[in-house]
Short mmCIF file of C-alpha atoms and ligand atoms in Angstrom, two decimals:
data_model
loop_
_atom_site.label_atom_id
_atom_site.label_comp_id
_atom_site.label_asym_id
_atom_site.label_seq_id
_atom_site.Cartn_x
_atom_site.Cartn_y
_atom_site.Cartn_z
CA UNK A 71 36.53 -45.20 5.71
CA UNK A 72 38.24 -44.84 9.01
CA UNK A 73 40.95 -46.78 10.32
CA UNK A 74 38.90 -46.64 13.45
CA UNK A 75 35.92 -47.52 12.42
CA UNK A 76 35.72 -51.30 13.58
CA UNK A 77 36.73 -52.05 16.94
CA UNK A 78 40.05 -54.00 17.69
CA UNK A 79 42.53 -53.76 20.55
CA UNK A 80 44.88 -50.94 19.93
CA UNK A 81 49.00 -51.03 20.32
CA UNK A 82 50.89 -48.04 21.44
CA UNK A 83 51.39 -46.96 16.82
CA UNK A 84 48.16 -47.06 17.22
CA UNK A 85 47.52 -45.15 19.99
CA UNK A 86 49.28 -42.69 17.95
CA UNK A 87 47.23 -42.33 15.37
CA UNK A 88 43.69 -42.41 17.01
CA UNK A 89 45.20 -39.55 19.18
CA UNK A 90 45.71 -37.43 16.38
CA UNK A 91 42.28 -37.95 15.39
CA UNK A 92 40.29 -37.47 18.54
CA UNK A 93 42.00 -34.80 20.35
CA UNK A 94 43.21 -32.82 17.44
CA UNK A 95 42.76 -29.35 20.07
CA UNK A 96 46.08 -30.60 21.04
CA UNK A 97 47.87 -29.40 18.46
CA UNK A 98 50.03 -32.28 17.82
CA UNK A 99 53.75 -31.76 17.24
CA UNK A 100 53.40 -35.07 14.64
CA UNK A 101 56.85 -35.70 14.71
CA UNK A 102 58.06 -36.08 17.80
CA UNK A 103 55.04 -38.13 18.76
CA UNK A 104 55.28 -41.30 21.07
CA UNK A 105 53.22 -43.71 23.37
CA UNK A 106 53.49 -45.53 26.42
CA UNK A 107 51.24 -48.21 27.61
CA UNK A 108 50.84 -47.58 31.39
CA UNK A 109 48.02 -49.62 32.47
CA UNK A 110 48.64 -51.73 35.74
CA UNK A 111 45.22 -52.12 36.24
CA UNK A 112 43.04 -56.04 36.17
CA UNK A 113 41.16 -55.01 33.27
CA UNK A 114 41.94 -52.25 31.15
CA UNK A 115 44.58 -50.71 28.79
CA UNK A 116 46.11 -47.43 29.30
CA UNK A 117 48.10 -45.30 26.92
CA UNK A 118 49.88 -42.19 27.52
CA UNK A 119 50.27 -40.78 24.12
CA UNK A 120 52.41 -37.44 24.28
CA UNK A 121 54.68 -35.47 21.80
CA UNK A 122 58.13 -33.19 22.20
CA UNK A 123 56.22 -29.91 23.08
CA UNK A 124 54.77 -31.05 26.29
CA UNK A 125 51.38 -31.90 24.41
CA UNK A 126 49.67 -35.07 26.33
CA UNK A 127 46.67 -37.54 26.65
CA UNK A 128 45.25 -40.81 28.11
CA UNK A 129 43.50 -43.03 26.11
CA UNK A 130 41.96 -45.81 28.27
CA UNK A 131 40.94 -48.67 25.82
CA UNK A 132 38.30 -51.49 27.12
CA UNK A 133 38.98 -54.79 26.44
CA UNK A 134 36.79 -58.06 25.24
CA UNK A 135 38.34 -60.15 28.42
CA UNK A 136 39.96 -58.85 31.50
CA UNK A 137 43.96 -58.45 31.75
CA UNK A 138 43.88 -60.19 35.05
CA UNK A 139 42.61 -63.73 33.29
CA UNK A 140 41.16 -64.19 30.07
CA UNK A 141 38.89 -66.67 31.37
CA UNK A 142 36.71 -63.41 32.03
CA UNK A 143 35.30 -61.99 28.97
CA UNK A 144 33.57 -58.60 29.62
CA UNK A 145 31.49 -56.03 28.05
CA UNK A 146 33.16 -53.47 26.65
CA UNK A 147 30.73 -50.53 27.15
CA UNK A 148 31.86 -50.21 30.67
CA UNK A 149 34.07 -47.91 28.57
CA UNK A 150 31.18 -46.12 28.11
CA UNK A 151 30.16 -45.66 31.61
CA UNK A 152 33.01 -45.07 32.88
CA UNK A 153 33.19 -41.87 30.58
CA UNK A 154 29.93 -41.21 31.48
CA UNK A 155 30.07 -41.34 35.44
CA UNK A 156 33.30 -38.95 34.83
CA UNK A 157 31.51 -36.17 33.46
CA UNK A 158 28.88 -36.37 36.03
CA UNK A 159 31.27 -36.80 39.01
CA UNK A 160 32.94 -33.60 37.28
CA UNK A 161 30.04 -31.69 37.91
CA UNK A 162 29.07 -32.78 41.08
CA UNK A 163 32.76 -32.10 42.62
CA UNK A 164 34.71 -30.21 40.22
CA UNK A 165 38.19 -30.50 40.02
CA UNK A 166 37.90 -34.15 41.87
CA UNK A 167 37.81 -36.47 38.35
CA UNK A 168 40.30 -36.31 35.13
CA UNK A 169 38.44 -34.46 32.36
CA UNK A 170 36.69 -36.33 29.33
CA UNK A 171 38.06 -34.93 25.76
CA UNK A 172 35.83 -38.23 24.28
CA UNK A 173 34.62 -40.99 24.29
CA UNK A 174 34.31 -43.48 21.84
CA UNK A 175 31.74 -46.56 21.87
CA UNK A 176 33.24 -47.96 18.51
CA UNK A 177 36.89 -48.40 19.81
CA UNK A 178 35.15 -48.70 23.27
CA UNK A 179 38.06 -46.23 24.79
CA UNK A 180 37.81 -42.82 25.95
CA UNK A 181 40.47 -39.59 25.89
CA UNK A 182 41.35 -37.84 29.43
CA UNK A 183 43.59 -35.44 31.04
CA UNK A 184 47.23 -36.31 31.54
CA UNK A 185 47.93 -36.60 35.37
CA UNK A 186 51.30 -37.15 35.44
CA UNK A 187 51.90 -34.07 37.58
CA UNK A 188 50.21 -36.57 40.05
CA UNK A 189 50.74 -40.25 41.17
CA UNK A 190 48.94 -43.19 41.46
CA UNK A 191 48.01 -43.36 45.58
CA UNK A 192 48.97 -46.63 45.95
CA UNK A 193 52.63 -46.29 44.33
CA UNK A 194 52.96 -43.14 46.63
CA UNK A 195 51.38 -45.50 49.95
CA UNK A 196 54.55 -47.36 49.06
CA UNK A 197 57.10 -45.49 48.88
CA UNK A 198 55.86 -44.13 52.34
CA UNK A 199 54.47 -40.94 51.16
CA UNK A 200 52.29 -38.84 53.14
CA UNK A 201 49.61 -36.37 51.90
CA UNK A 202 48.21 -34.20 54.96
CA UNK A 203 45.29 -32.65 52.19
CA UNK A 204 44.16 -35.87 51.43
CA UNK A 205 41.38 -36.99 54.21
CA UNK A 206 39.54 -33.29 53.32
CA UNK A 207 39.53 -33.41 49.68
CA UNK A 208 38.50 -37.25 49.47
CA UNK A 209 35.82 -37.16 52.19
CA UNK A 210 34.83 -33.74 49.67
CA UNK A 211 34.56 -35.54 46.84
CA UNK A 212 33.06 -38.45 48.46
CA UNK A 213 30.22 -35.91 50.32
CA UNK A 214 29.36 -34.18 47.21
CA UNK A 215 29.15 -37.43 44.56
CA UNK A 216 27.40 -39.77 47.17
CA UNK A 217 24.52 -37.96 48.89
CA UNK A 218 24.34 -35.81 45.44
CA UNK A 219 22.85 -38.71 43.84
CA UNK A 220 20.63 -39.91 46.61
CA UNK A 221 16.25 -39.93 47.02
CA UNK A 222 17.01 -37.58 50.01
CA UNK A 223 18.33 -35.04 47.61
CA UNK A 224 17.47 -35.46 43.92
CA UNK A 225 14.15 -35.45 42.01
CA UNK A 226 13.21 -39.18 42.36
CA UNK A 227 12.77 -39.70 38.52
CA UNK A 228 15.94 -38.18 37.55
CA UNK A 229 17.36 -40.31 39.95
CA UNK A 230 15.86 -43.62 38.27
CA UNK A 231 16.75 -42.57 35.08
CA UNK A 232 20.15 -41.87 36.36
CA UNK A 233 19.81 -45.46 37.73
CA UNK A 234 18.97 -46.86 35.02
CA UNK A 235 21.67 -45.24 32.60
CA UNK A 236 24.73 -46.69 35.16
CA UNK A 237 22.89 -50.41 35.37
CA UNK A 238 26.07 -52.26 35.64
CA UNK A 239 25.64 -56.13 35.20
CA UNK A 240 28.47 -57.62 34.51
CA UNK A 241 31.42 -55.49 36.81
CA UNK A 242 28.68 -55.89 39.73
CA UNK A 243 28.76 -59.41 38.87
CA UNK A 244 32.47 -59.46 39.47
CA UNK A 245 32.53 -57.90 42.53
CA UNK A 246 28.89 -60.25 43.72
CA UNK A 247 31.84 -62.80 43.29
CA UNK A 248 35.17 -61.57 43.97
CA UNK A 249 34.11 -59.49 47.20
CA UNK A 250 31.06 -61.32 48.57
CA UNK A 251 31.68 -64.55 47.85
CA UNK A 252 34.84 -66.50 47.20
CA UNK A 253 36.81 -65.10 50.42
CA UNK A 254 34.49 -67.21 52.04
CA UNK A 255 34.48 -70.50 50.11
CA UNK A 256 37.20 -69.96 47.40
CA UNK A 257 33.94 -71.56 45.31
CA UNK A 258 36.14 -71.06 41.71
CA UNK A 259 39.78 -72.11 43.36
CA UNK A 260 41.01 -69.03 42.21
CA UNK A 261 41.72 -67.85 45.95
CA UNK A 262 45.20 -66.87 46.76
CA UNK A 263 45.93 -67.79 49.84
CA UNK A 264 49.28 -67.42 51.37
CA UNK A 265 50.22 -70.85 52.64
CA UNK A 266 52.03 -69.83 55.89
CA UNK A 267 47.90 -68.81 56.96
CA UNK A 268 46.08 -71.49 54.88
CA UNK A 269 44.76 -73.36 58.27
CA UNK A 270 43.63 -69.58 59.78
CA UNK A 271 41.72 -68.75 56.78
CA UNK A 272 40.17 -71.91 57.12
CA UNK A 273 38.82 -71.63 60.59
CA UNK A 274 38.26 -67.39 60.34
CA UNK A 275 36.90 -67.22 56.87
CA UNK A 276 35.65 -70.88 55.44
CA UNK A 277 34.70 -72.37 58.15
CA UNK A 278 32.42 -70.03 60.22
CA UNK A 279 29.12 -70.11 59.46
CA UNK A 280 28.00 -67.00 61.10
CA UNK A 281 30.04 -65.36 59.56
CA UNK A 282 28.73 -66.09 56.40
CA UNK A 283 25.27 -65.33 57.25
CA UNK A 284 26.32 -61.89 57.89
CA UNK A 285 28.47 -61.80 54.46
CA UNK A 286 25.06 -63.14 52.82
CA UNK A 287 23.24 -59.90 54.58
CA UNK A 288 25.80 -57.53 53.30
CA UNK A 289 25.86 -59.12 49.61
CA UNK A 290 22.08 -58.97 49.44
CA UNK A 291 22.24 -55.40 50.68
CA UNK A 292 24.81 -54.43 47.93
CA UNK A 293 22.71 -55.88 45.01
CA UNK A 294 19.65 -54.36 45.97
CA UNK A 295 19.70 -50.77 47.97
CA UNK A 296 19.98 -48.09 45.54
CA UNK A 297 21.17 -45.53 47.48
CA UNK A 298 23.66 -43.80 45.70
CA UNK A 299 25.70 -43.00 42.66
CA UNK A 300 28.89 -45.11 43.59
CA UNK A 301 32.58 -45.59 42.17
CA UNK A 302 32.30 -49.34 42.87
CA UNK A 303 36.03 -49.52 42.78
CA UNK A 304 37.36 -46.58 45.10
CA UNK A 305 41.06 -48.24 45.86
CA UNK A 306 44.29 -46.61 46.27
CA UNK A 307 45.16 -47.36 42.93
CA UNK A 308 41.81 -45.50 41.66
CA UNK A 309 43.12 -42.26 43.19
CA UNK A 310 45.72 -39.61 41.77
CA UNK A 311 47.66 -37.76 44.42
CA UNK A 312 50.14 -34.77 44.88
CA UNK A 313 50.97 -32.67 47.71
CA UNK A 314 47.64 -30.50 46.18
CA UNK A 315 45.45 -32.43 45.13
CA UNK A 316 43.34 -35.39 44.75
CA UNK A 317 41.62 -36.99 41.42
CA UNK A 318 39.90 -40.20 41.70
CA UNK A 319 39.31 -41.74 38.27
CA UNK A 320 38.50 -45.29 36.91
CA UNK A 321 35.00 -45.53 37.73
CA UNK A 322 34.17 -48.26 35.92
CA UNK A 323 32.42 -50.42 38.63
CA UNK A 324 30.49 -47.81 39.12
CA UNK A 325 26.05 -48.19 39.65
CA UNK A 326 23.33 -47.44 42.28
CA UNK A 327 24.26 -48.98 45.21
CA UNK A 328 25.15 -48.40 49.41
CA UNK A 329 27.12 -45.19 49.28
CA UNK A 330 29.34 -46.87 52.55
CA UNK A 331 30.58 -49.20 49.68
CA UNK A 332 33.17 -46.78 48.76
CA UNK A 333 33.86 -44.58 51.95
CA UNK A 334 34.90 -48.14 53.16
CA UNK A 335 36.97 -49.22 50.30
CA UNK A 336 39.14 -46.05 51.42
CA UNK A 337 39.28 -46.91 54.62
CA UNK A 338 40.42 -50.34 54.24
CA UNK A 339 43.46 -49.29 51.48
CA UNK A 340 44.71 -47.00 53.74
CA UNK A 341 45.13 -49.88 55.94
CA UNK A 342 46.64 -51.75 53.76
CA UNK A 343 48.92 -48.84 53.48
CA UNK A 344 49.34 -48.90 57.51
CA UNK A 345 50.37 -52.88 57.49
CA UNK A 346 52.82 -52.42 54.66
CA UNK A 347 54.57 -49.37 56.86
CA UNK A 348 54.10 -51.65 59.73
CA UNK A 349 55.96 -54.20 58.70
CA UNK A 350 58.80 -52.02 57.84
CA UNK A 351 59.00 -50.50 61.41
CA UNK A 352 58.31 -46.76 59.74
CA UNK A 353 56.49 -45.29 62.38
CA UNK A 354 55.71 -41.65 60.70
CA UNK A 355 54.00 -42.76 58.02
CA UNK A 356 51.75 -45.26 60.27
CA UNK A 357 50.98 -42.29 62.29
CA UNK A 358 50.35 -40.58 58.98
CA UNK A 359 48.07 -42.99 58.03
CA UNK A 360 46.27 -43.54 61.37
CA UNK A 361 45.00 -39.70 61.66
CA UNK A 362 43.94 -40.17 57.63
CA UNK A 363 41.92 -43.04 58.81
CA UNK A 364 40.01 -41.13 61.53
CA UNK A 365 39.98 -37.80 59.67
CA UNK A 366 38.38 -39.65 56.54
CA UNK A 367 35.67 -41.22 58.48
CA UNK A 368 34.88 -38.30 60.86
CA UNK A 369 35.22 -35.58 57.87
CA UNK A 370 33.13 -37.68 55.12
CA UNK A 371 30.57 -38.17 57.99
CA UNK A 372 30.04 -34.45 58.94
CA UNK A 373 30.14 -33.24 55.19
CA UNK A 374 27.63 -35.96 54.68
CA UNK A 375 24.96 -34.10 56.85
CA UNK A 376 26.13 -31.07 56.11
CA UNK A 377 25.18 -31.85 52.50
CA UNK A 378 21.98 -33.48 53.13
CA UNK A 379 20.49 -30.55 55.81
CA UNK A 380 21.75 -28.18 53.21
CA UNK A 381 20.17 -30.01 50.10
CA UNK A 382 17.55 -32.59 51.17
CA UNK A 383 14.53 -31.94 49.01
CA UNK A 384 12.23 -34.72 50.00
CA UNK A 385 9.63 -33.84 52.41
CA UNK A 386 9.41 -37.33 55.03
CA UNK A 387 13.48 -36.91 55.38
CA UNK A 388 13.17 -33.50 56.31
CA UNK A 389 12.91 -35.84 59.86
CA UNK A 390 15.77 -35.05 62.37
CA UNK A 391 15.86 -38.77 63.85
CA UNK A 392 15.09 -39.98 60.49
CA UNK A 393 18.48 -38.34 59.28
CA UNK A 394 20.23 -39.57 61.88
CA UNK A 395 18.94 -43.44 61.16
CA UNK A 396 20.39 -43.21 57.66
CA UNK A 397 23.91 -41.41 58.37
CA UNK A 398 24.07 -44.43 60.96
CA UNK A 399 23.59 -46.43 58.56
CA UNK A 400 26.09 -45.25 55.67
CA UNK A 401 28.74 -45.97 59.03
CA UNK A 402 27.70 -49.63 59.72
CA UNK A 403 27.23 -49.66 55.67
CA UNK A 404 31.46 -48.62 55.96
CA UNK A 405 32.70 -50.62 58.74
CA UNK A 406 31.43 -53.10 57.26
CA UNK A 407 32.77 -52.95 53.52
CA UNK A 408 36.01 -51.52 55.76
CA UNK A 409 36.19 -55.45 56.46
CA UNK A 410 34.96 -57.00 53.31
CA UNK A 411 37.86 -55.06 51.16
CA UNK A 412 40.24 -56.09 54.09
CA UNK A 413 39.93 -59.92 53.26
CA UNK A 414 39.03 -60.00 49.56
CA UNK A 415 42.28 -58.00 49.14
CA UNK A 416 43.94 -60.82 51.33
CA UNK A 417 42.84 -64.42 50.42
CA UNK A 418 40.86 -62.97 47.07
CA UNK A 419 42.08 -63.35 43.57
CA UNK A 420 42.72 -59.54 43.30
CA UNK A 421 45.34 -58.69 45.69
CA UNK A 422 47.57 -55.32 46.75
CA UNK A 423 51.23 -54.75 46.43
CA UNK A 424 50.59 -53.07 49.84
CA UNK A 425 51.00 -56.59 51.30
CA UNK A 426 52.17 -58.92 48.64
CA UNK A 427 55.63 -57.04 48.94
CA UNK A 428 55.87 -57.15 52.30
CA UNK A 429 59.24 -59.94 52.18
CA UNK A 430 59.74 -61.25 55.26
CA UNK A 431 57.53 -63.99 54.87
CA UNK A 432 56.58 -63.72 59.30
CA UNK A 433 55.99 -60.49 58.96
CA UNK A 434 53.64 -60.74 56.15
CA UNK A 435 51.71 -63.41 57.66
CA UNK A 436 51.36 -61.35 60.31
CA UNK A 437 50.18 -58.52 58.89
CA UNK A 438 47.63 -61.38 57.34
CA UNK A 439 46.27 -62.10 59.90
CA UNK A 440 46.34 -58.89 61.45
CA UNK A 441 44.17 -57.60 58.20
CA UNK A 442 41.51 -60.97 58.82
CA UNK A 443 41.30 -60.11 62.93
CA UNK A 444 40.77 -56.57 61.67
CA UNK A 445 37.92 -57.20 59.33
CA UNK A 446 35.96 -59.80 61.21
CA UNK A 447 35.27 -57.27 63.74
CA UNK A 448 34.31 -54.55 61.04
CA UNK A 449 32.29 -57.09 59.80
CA UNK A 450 30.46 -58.51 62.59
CA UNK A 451 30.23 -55.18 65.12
CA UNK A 452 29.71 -52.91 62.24
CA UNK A 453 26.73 -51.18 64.05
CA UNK A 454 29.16 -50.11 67.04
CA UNK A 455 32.28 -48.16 65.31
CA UNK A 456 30.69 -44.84 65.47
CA UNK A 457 33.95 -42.18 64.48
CA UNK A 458 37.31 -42.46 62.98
CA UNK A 459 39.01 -43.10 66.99
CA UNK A 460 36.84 -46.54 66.76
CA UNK A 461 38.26 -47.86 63.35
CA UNK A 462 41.76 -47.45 64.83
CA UNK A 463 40.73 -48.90 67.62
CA UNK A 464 39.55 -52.31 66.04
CA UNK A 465 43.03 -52.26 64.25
CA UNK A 466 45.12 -51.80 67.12
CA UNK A 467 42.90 -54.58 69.13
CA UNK A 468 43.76 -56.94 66.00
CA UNK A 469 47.45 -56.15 66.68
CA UNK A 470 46.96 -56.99 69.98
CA UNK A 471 45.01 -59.82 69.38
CA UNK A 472 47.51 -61.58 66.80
CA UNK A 473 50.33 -60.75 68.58
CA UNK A 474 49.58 -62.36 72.26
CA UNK A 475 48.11 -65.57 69.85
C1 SR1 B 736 38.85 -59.07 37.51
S1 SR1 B 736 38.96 -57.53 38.15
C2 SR1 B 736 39.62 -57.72 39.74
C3 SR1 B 736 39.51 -56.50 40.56
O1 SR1 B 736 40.17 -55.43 39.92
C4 SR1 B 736 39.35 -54.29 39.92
O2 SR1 B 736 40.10 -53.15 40.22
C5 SR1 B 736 38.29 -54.56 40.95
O3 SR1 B 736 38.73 -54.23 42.25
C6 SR1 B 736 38.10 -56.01 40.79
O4 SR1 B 736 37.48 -56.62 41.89
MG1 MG B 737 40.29 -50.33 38.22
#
């Protein structure tokens, strides 16, 4: 019998081992063998398992409760999905996703490509690095996954099976919660609110009943339009940069849902990218970030028709005005989520480094608020921010706004 044959939660010797097992085409130098666990993700363990002559893999292990609290025990075939989406999102935009040497739904962990030749996007967003390849080969990838796996394109009953392979209850139920829900009542007390803007999160975001008639639209919308094959989870630190290239892995959250879900998750980390270069006064890398903003939105948009005129198969969307209903609605879809991802990254229980670094305690509040102003509008006048020039717009009015306050 296997060592591996009964799941348990592996440590880095045993990283080792498995790694010898499962991706033996690496040719193992045995001896100078040694692993790293590199996982700064809320749920998941990461090893980088690598020997003295340059030999390397990830093994990405599942585990029975989430890293960020225990209280949250999980299932730990999203291992298996995850693999899964990968090797689909490989074929629909090569060269975009890590490759898949295995998977394993005993250990519940997969093997992948090393990518240390790249970094994670939202270490690089800190350290003020710019990437001027980044808004075309993300709004590629996102063009080529998203409208790939919609009705307007695909045979309907591959699609359903599709559907029905990357059902996803329990990571949708996280986000149900953590994105559409407690930003707006902190229901669990597991909010983090920083106390310098406890009273404006109040009054924006707890207190405003329209406001949460519109979230309850949105939330609805997200649990039941089955639009497209989505990441579920497409942050800055679900992206692998260098100067050439862009990989987006950790798909995890991934199921059938509003494709504006994750063009809008984008959007709003590269904001959070903008506030944290804000607030140090480094002006090339906001202006850096401001044209990857527009170019994101206005390039994923046009490769988004491009890709349906060029591949729509079904006959009643082969409709001019009917196309341009639905691409209007994958923007409103993204202004909006551009908003939701702004606050649940705020006063949530997940937050970014992007703005929990920023020091100076003013200046983060600031930015705070700045991030709220910001995503009320997204939220609320989603159906008028038609190109890129109009999401920089309802930042710089939120700068505006919280600075004459
Ligand atoms: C309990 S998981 C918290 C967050 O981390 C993941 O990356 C998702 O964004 C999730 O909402
Ligand atoms: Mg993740």
């Amino acid at each position: 019998m296997s060592q591996f044959d009964t799941y348990f939660l592996m440590k880095p010797e045993d990283a080792i081992e498995y790694a010898k097992v499962k991706v033996p085409q690496k040719e193992w130098d045995t001896d100078s063998m040694s692993c790293k666990e590199i996982g700064d993700g809320n749920l998941n363990y990461v090893f980088k398992v690598m020997d003295g002559k340059g030999h390397s893999v990830i093994i990405k292990q599942a585990g029975c409760v989430a890293r960020i609290s225990e209280d949250m025990k999980l299932d730990t075939d999203r291992n298996r999905i995850e693999s899964e989406i990968l090797e689909l999102q490989g074929r629909l935009a090569p060269g975009y996703v890590p490759e898949i040497y295995f998977y394993d739904t005993v250990m519940s962990a997969c093997g992948m490509q090393d990518l240390s030749d790249h970094m994670i996007m939202r270490t690089a967003m800190l350290e003020h690095k710019t990437y001027p390849k980044f808004a075309d080969q993300i709004s590629t990838f996102m063009a080529q996954v998203l409208m790939g796996t919609t009705d307007v394109v695909m045979d309907h009953q591959e699609k359903k099976t599709l559907q029905r392979k990357f059902i996803n209850p329990e990571l949708c139920d996280i986000t149900e919660a953590l994105v559409y829900t407690e930003p707006y009542n902190d229901e669990r007390n597991r909010n983090n609110v920083f106390p310098p803007i406890v009273d404006f999160v109040k009054e924006k975001l707890y207190d405003d009943e329209e406001l949460h008639c519109e979230i309850a639209k949105l939330k609805m919308d997200f649990m039941t339009r089955a639009q497209s094959l989505i990441h579920g989870d497409l942050h800055t630190g679900s992206i692998f940069i260098n100067e050439e290239s862009t990989m987006v892995f950790d798909p995890e959250f991934c199921f059938y849902g509003p494709m504006g879900y994750d063009i809008g998750n984008v959007i709003a980390n590269l904001f959070f990218a903008w506030l944290n270069g804000d607030a140090s006064g480094d002006k090339e890398f906001c202006a850096w970030v401001e044209s990857a903003v527009s170019d994101v939105v206005n390039m994923t948009m046009d490769k988004l028709k491009a890709y349906y005129e060029e591949h729509v198969t079904d006959t009643m969307c082969k409709n001019k005005a009917y196309e341009e209903y639905y691409l209007g609605t994958i923007l409103s879809d993204t202004s909006a989520v551009t908003g939701l991802e702004m606050i649940r990254r705020t006063v949530g229980m997940a937050n970014v480094k992007d703005i929990t670094t920023i020091a100076d305690e003013k200046k983060r509040a600031r930015a705070e608020k700045i991030c709220i102003t910001a995503a009320i509008d997204f939220i609320r006048n989603r159906d008028d921010k038609k190109c890129g020039k109009c999401f920089l717009s309802t930042l710089k009015n939120a700068v505006e706004s919280v600075d004459t306050e």
